[in-house]
PDB file of N, CA and C in Angstrom:
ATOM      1  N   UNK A  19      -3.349  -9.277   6.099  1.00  0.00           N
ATOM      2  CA  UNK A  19      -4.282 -10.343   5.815  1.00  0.00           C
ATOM      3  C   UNK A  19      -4.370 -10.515   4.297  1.00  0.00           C
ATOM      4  N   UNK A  20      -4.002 -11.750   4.358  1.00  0.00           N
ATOM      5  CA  UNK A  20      -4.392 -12.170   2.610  1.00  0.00           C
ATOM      6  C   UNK A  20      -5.781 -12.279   1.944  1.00  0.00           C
ATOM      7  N   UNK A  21      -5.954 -12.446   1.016  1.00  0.00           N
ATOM      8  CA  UNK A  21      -7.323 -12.866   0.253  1.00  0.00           C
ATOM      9  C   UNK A  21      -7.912 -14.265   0.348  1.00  0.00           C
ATOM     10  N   UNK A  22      -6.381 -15.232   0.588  1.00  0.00           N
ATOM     11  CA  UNK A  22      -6.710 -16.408   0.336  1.00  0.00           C
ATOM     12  C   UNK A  22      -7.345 -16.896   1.555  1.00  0.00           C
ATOM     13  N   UNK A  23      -6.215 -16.319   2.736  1.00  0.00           N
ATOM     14  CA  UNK A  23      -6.780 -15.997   4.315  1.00  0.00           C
ATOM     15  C   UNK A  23      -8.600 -15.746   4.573  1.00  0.00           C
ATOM     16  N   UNK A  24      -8.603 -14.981   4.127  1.00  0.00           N
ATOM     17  CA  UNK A  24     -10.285 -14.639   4.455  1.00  0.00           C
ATOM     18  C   UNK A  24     -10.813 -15.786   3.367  1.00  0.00           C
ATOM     19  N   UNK A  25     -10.760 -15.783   1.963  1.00  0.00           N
ATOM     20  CA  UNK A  25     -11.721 -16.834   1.174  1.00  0.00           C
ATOM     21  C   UNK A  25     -11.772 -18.278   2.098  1.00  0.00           C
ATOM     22  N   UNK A  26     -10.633 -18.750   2.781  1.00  0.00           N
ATOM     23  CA  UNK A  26     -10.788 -20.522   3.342  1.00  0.00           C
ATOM     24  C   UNK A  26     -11.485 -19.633   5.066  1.00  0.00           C
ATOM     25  N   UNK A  27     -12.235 -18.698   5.149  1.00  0.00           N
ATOM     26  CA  UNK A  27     -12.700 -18.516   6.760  1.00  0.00           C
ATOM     27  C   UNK A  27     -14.353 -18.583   5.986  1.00  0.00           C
ATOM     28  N   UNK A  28     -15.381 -18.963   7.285  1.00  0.00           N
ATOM     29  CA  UNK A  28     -16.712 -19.259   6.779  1.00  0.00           C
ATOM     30  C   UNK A  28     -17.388 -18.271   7.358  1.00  0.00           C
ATOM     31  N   UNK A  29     -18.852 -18.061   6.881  1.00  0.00           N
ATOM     32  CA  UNK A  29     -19.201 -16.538   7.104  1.00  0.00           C
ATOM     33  C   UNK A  29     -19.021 -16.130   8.318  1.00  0.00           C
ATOM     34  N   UNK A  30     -19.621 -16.932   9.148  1.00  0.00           N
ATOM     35  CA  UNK A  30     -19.427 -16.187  10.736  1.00  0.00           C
ATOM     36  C   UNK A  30     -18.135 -15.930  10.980  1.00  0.00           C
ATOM     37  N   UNK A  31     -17.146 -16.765  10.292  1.00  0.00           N
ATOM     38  CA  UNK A  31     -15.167 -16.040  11.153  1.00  0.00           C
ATOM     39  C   UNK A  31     -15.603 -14.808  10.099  1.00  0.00           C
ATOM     40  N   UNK A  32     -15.697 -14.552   9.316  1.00  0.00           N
ATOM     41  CA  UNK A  32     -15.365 -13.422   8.483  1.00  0.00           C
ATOM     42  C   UNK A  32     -16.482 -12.197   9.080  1.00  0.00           C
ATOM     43  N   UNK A  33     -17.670 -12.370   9.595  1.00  0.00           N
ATOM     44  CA  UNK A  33     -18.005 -11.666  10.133  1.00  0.00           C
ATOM     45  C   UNK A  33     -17.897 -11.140  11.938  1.00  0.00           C
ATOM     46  N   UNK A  34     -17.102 -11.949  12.255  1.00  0.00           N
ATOM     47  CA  UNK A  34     -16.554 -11.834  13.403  1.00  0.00           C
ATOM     48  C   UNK A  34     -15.493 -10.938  13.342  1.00  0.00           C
ATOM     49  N   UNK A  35     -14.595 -11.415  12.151  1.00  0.00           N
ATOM     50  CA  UNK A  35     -13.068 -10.644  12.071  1.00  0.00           C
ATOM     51  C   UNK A  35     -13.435  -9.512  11.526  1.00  0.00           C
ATOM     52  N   UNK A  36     -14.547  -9.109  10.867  1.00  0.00           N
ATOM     53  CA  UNK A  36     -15.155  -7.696  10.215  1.00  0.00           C
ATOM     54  C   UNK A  36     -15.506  -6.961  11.164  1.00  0.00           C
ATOM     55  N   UNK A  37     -16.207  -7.418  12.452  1.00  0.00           N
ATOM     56  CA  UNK A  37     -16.450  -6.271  13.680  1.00  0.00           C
ATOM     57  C   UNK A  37     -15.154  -6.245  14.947  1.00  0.00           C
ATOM     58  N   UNK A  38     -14.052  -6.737  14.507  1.00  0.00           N
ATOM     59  CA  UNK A  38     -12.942  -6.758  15.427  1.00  0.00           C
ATOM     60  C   UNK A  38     -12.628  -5.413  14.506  1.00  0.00           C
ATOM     61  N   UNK A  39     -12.507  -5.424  13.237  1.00  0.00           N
ATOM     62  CA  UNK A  39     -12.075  -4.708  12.094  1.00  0.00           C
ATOM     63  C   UNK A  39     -12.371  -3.330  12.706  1.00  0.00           C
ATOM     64  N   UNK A  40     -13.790  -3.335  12.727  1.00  0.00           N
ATOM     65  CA  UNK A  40     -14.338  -1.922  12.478  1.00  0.00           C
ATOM     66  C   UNK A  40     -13.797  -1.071  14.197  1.00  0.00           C
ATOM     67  N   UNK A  41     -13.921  -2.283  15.083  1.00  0.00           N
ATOM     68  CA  UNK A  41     -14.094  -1.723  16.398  1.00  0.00           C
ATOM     69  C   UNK A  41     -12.203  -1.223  17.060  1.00  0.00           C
ATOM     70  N   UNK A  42     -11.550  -2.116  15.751  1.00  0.00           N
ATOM     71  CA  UNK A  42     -10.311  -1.336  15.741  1.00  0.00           C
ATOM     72  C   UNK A  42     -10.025   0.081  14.905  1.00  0.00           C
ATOM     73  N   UNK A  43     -10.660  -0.066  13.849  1.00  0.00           N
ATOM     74  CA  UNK A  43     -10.827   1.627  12.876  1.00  0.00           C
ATOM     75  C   UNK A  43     -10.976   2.651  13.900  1.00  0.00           C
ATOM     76  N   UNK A  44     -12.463   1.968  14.392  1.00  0.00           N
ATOM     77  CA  UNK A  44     -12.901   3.485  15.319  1.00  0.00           C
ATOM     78  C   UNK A  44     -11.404   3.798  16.576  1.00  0.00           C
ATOM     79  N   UNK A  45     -11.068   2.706  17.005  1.00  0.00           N
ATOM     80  CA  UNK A  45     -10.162   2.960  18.322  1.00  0.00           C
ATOM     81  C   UNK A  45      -8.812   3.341  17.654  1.00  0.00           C
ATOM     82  N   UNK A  46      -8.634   3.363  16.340  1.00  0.00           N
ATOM     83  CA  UNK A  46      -7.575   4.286  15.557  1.00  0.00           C
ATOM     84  C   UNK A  46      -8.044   5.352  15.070  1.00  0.00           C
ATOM     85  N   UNK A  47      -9.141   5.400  14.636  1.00  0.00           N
ATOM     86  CA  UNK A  47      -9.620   7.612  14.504  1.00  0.00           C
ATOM     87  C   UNK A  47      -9.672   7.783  15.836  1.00  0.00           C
ATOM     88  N   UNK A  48     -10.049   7.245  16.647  1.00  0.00           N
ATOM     89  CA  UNK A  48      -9.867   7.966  18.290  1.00  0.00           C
ATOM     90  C   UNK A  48      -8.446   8.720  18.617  1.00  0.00           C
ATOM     91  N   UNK A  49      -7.848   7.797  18.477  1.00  0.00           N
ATOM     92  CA  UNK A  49      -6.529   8.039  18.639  1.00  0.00           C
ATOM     93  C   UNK A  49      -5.969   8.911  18.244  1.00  0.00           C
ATOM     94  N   UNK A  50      -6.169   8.896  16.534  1.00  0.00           N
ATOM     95  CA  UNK A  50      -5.458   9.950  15.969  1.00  0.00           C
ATOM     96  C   UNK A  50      -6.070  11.311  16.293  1.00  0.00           C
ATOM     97  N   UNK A  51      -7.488  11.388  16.613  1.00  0.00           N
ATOM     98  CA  UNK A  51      -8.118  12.819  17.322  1.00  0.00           C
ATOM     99  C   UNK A  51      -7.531  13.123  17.963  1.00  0.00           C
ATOM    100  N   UNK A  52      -7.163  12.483  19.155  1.00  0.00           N
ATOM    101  CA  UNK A  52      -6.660  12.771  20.649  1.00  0.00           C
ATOM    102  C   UNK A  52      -5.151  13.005  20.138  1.00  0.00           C
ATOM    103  N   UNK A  53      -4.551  12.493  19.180  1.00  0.00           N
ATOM    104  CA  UNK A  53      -2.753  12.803  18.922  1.00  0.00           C
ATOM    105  C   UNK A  53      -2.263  11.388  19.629  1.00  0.00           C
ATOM    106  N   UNK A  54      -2.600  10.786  19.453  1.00  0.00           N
ATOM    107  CA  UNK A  54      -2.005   9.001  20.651  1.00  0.00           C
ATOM    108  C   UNK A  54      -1.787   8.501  19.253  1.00  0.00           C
ATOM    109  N   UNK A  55      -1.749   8.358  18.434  1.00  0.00           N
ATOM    110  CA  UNK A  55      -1.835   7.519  17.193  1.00  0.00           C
ATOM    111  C   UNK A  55      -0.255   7.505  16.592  1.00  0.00           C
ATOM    112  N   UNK A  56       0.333   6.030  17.084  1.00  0.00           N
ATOM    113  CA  UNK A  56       1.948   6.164  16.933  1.00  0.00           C
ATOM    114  C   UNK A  56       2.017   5.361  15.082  1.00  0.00           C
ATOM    115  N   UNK A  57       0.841   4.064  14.897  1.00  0.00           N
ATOM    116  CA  UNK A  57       1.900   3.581  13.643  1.00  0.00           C
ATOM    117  C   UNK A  57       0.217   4.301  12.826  1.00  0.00           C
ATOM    118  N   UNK A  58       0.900   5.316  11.676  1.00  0.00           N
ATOM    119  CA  UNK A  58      -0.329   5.777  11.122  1.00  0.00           C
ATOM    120  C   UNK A  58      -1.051   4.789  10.303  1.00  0.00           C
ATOM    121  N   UNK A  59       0.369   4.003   9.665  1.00  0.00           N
ATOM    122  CA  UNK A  59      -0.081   2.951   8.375  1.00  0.00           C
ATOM    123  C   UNK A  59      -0.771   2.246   8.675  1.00  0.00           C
ATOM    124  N   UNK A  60      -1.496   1.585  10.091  1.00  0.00           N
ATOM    125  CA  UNK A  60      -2.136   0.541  10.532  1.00  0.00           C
ATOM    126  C   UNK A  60      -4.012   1.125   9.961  1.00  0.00           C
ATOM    127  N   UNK A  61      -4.010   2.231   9.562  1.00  0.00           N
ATOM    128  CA  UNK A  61      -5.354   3.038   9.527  1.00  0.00           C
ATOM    129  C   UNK A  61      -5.687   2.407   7.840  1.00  0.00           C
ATOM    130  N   UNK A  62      -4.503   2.404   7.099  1.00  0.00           N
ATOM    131  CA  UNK A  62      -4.526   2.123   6.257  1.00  0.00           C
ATOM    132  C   UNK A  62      -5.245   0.506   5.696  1.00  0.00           C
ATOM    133  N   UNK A  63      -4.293  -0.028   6.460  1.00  0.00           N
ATOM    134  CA  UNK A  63      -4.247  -1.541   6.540  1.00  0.00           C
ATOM    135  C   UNK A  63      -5.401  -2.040   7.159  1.00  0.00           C
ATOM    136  N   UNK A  64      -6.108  -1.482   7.836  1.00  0.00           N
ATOM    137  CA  UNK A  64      -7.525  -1.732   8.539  1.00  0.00           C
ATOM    138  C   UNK A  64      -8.296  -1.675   7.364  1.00  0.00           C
ATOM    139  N   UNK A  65      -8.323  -0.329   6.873  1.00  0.00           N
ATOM    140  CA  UNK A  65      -9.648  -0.054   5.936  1.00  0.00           C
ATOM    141  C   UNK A  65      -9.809  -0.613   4.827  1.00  0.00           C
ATOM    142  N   UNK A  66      -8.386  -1.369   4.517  1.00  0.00           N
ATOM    143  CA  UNK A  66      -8.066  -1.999   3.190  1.00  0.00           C
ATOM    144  C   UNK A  66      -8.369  -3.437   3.676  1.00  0.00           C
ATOM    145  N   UNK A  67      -8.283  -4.327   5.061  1.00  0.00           N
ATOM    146  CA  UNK A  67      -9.171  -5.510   5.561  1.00  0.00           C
ATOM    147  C   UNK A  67     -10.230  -5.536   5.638  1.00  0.00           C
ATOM    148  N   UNK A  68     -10.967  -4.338   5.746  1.00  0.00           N
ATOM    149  CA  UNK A  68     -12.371  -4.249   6.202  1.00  0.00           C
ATOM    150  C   UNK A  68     -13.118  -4.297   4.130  1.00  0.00           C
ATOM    151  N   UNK A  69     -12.335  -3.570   3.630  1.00  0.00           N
ATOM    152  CA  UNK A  69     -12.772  -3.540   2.131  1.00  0.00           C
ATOM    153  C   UNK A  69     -12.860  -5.325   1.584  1.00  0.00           C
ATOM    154  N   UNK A  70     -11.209  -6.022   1.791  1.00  0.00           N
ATOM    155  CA  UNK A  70     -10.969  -7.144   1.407  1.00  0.00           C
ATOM    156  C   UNK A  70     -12.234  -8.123   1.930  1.00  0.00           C
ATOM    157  N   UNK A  71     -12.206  -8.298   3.367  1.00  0.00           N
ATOM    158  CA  UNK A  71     -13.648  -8.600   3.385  1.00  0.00           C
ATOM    159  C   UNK A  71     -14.965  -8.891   2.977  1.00  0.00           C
ATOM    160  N   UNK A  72     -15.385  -7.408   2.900  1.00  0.00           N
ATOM    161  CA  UNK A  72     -16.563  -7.035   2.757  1.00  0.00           C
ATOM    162  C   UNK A  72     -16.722  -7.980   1.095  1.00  0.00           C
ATOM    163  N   UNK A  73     -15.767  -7.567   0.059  1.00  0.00           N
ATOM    164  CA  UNK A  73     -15.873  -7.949  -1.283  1.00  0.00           C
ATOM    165  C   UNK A  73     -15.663  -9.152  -1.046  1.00  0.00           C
ATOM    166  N   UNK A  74     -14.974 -10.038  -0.765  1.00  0.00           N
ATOM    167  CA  UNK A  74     -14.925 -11.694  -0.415  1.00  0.00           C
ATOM    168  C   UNK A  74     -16.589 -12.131  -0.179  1.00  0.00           C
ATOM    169  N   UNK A  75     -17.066 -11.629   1.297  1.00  0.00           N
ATOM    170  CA  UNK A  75     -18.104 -12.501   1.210  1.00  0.00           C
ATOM    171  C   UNK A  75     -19.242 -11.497   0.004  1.00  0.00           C
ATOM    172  N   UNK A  76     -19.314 -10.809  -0.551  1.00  0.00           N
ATOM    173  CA  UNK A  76     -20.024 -10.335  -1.719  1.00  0.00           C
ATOM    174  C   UNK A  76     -20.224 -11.160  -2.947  1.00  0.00           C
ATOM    175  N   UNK A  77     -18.974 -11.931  -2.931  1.00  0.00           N
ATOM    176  CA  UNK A  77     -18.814 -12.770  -3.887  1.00  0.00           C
ATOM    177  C   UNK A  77     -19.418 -14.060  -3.978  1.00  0.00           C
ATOM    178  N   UNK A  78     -18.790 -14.659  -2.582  1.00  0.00           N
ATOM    179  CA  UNK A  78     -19.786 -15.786  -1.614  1.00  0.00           C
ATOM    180  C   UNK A  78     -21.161 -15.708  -1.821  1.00  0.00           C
ATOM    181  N   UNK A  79     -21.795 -14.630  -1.611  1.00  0.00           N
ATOM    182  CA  UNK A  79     -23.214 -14.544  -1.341  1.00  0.00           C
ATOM    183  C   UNK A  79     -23.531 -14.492  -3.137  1.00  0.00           C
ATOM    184  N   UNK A  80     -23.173 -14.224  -3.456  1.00  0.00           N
ATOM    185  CA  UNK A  80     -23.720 -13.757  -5.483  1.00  0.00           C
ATOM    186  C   UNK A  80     -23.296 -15.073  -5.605  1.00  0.00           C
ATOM    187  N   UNK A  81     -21.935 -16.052  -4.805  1.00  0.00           N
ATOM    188  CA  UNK A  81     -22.076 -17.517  -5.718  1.00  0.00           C
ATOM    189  C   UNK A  81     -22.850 -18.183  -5.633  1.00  0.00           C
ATOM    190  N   UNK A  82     -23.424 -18.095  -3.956  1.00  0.00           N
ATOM    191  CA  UNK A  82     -24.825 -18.711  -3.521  1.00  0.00           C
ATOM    192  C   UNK A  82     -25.632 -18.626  -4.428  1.00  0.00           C
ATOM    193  N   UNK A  83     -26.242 -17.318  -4.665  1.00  0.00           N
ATOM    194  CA  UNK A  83     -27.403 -16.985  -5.427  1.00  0.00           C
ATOM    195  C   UNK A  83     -27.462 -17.387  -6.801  1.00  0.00           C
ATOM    196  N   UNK A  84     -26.196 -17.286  -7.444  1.00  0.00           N
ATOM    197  CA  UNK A  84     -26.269 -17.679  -8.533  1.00  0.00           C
ATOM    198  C   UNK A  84     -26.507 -19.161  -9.010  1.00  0.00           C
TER     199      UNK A  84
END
């Protein structure tokens, strides 16, 4: 997922795609507990969408305010 990707989505897609996010993290530490966890890098790539995110609409909301 790009930056530019999430900046043109409006809060609710971005907070929609943020709890698909998280509810995939958890079902990849599951995995990797149990030993089922085949592509590791995807753990990566989650936490680094869920970050991209989070700072996108941070920005949104401080442009509001400002």
């Amino acid at each position: 997922m790009k930056a530019s990707d999430v900046r043109a989505k409006s809060a609710d897609e971005m907070n929609d795609e943020l709890a698909s996010l998280k509810k995939e993290q958890f079902n990849l530490r599951f995995q990797k507990a149990t030993g089922q966890l085949e592509k590791t890098s995807r753990v990566k790539q989650v936490r680094r969408d869920i970050a991209r995110i989070k700072t996108i609409a941070a920005e949104k909301s401080a442009g509001k305010k400002a």
